[in-house]
XYZ file of C-alpha atoms in Angstrom:
199
model
C 97.365 98.014 109.511
C 95.687 98.387 106.641
C 93.377 100.839 106.821
C 96.432 102.879 108.872
C 98.229 102.865 105.791
C 95.088 103.931 103.435
C 95.084 106.716 105.406
C 98.702 107.848 105.418
C 98.654 107.834 101.563
C 94.458 109.384 101.493
C 95.863 111.840 104.045
C 93.008 111.684 106.258
C 92.304 110.816 109.314
C 88.812 109.110 107.430
C 89.199 106.193 105.155
C 85.198 105.022 103.455
C 84.722 102.419 101.241
C 84.428 102.874 97.734
C 83.515 99.421 96.695
C 86.104 96.223 96.034
C 85.707 92.811 94.570
C 87.475 89.669 93.687
C 89.793 89.384 90.222
C 90.630 85.077 89.499
C 92.860 85.519 86.870
C 92.688 82.286 84.982
C 95.377 80.378 84.153
C 96.676 79.804 80.047
C 93.749 81.535 78.559
C 92.399 85.330 78.448
C 93.821 87.914 77.774
C 96.030 91.494 78.464
C 94.262 93.822 80.666
C 95.198 97.358 79.163
C 96.839 100.021 80.795
C 94.572 102.478 82.509
C 93.157 105.125 85.665
C 90.854 103.907 87.712
C 89.532 107.115 87.406
C 87.311 107.053 84.209
C 85.123 104.706 85.519
C 84.240 106.737 88.811
C 85.716 110.211 88.861
C 86.373 112.304 91.981
C 86.909 115.579 92.728
C 89.443 115.593 94.639
C 91.361 112.317 93.769
C 92.128 110.758 96.486
C 91.154 107.470 95.491
C 93.081 105.100 96.003
C 93.723 101.057 95.071
C 94.061 98.101 97.697
C 95.351 95.104 95.990
C 95.529 92.520 98.229
C 97.431 88.621 96.109
C 95.753 85.570 97.707
C 98.179 83.542 95.539
C 102.087 84.228 94.890
C 101.759 86.718 92.128
C 105.341 86.204 89.429
C 106.216 87.331 86.441
C 104.213 84.013 84.283
C 101.241 84.771 86.367
C 100.421 88.330 84.274
C 101.220 89.831 88.259
C 99.759 93.985 88.131
C 101.997 96.478 86.455
C 102.095 99.757 86.307
C 103.819 104.064 85.895
C 106.482 104.618 88.447
C 104.734 108.367 89.071
C 101.749 108.198 86.493
C 99.957 109.916 89.207
C 101.134 113.021 88.991
C 100.388 113.800 85.088
C 96.451 113.666 86.677
C 93.574 112.196 84.661
C 95.102 111.201 81.087
C 92.521 111.017 78.125
C 90.964 107.065 77.424
C 89.920 104.960 74.372
C 86.083 104.202 75.455
C 85.703 101.019 73.582
C 85.224 97.756 75.358
C 86.001 99.398 78.865
C 87.878 102.656 79.497
C 92.210 102.013 78.487
C 94.304 104.224 77.289
C 95.894 104.047 73.065
C 98.410 100.080 73.172
C 100.727 101.485 71.035
C 101.619 104.162 73.227
C 101.114 102.034 76.742
C 102.366 98.852 76.298
C 101.071 96.808 78.917
C 104.637 94.894 78.304
C 106.720 98.002 79.289
C 105.027 99.120 82.719
C 106.842 97.967 85.925
C 106.299 94.201 87.252
C 104.697 94.604 90.625
C 105.728 90.774 91.290
C 104.089 89.873 94.817
C 103.767 87.083 97.188
C 100.722 85.445 98.547
C 100.079 88.101 101.866
C 101.436 90.935 100.064
C 99.151 94.367 99.511
C 100.081 96.676 97.123
C 98.466 100.484 97.013
C 98.783 103.041 94.985
C 96.190 105.941 93.917
C 93.791 105.605 90.599
C 95.171 108.131 89.344
C 97.736 105.740 88.475
C 98.145 104.055 85.061
C 98.333 99.884 85.809
C 97.233 97.168 83.941
C 98.557 93.287 83.609
C 100.124 90.684 80.984
C 98.230 87.451 80.177
C 98.681 84.532 83.222
C 100.643 81.906 80.837
C 101.150 79.695 83.859
C 98.911 76.542 85.172
C 97.150 77.872 88.705
C 94.961 81.322 88.444
C 95.618 84.480 90.384
C 93.035 85.817 93.055
C 93.587 88.830 94.684
C 91.050 91.546 96.388
C 90.690 95.384 95.160
C 89.500 96.897 98.072
C 88.702 101.138 96.400
C 89.250 103.736 98.961
C 88.737 107.391 99.713
C 88.599 110.580 101.393
C 84.923 110.520 102.781
C 84.723 114.384 102.373
C 86.051 113.924 98.261
C 82.482 113.401 96.394
C 82.363 111.071 93.324
C 82.288 113.684 90.191
C 80.014 111.578 88.517
C 77.894 108.815 90.187
C 79.062 105.607 88.138
C 79.835 102.418 89.603
C 77.417 102.381 92.491
C 77.902 99.120 94.897
C 75.920 97.602 97.700
C 78.852 98.542 101.101
C 79.793 101.743 99.314
C 79.527 104.722 101.717
C 81.007 102.246 104.956
C 83.845 103.599 107.311
C 86.444 101.411 107.714
C 88.195 103.934 109.970
C 87.774 107.400 111.872
C 84.084 109.178 110.825
C 82.481 110.920 108.436
C 82.712 113.944 109.174
C 79.033 115.161 106.905
C 77.032 112.682 109.774
C 79.821 111.942 111.998
C 79.587 107.908 112.007
C 82.799 106.583 113.675
C 84.149 103.510 113.160
C 84.447 100.897 115.681
C 86.906 101.182 119.287
C 90.849 101.443 118.609
C 90.905 102.236 114.895
C 93.083 105.590 116.140
C 95.174 108.315 113.143
C 98.386 106.400 112.768
C 101.301 108.338 110.917
C 101.824 109.933 107.605
C 102.957 106.455 104.534
C 103.836 106.668 101.212
C 101.637 104.036 98.817
C 103.884 101.015 98.101
C 103.600 97.325 98.684
C 102.556 95.669 102.776
C 104.175 92.553 103.053
C 101.776 89.892 104.419
C 104.312 89.384 107.670
C 106.853 92.974 107.132
C 105.950 96.477 106.346
C 109.294 97.890 106.825
C 110.952 96.628 103.842
C 107.848 97.094 101.137
C 106.609 100.245 102.795
C 107.039 103.451 102.252
C 110.398 105.174 100.715
C 111.296 102.098 98.543
C 108.120 101.870 96.156
C 106.895 105.247 97.101
C 104.327 106.774 95.746
C 104.666 106.246 92.656
C 102.559 102.913 92.495
């Protein structure tokens, strides 16, 4: 299901892994993750890259859930500051002004790597744990060779047209869907129309 949805958002039946990482946002300490786009970290020629954030536990406001600026992907790459890592000016893009994407365990949040997003401090007594998966169209090459990682280039769905490597049988192209959130048990209410590609 996840790669079918990713294919619809990317606009290609073929989905390739760029990287993945586990995030553990500790309780009652730490700092906000400033608003940013992922594009400056690993720019690609066609900007097909998307993120899928899988929630291992509930992510309410007090746990510092991900926040987004709806529709911001439409503006393309935005100039970032580089101090301490790529981020947008805090005065122009305060985390608290962005739309919170509260989630339940098992929910998946999808968005373009051009979507402006960040997260606030986890003020709860429990950690917030998520798995980030960054995926792209295999025909969308990186503009700069950065952020290289083990497993990069693995086909998650379809084939890599440049080399003809296929994924296991059964991953057939699905229908087109917009970006959004996917619940662990129900897809319809949180997918597509409600969230749209605004996230």
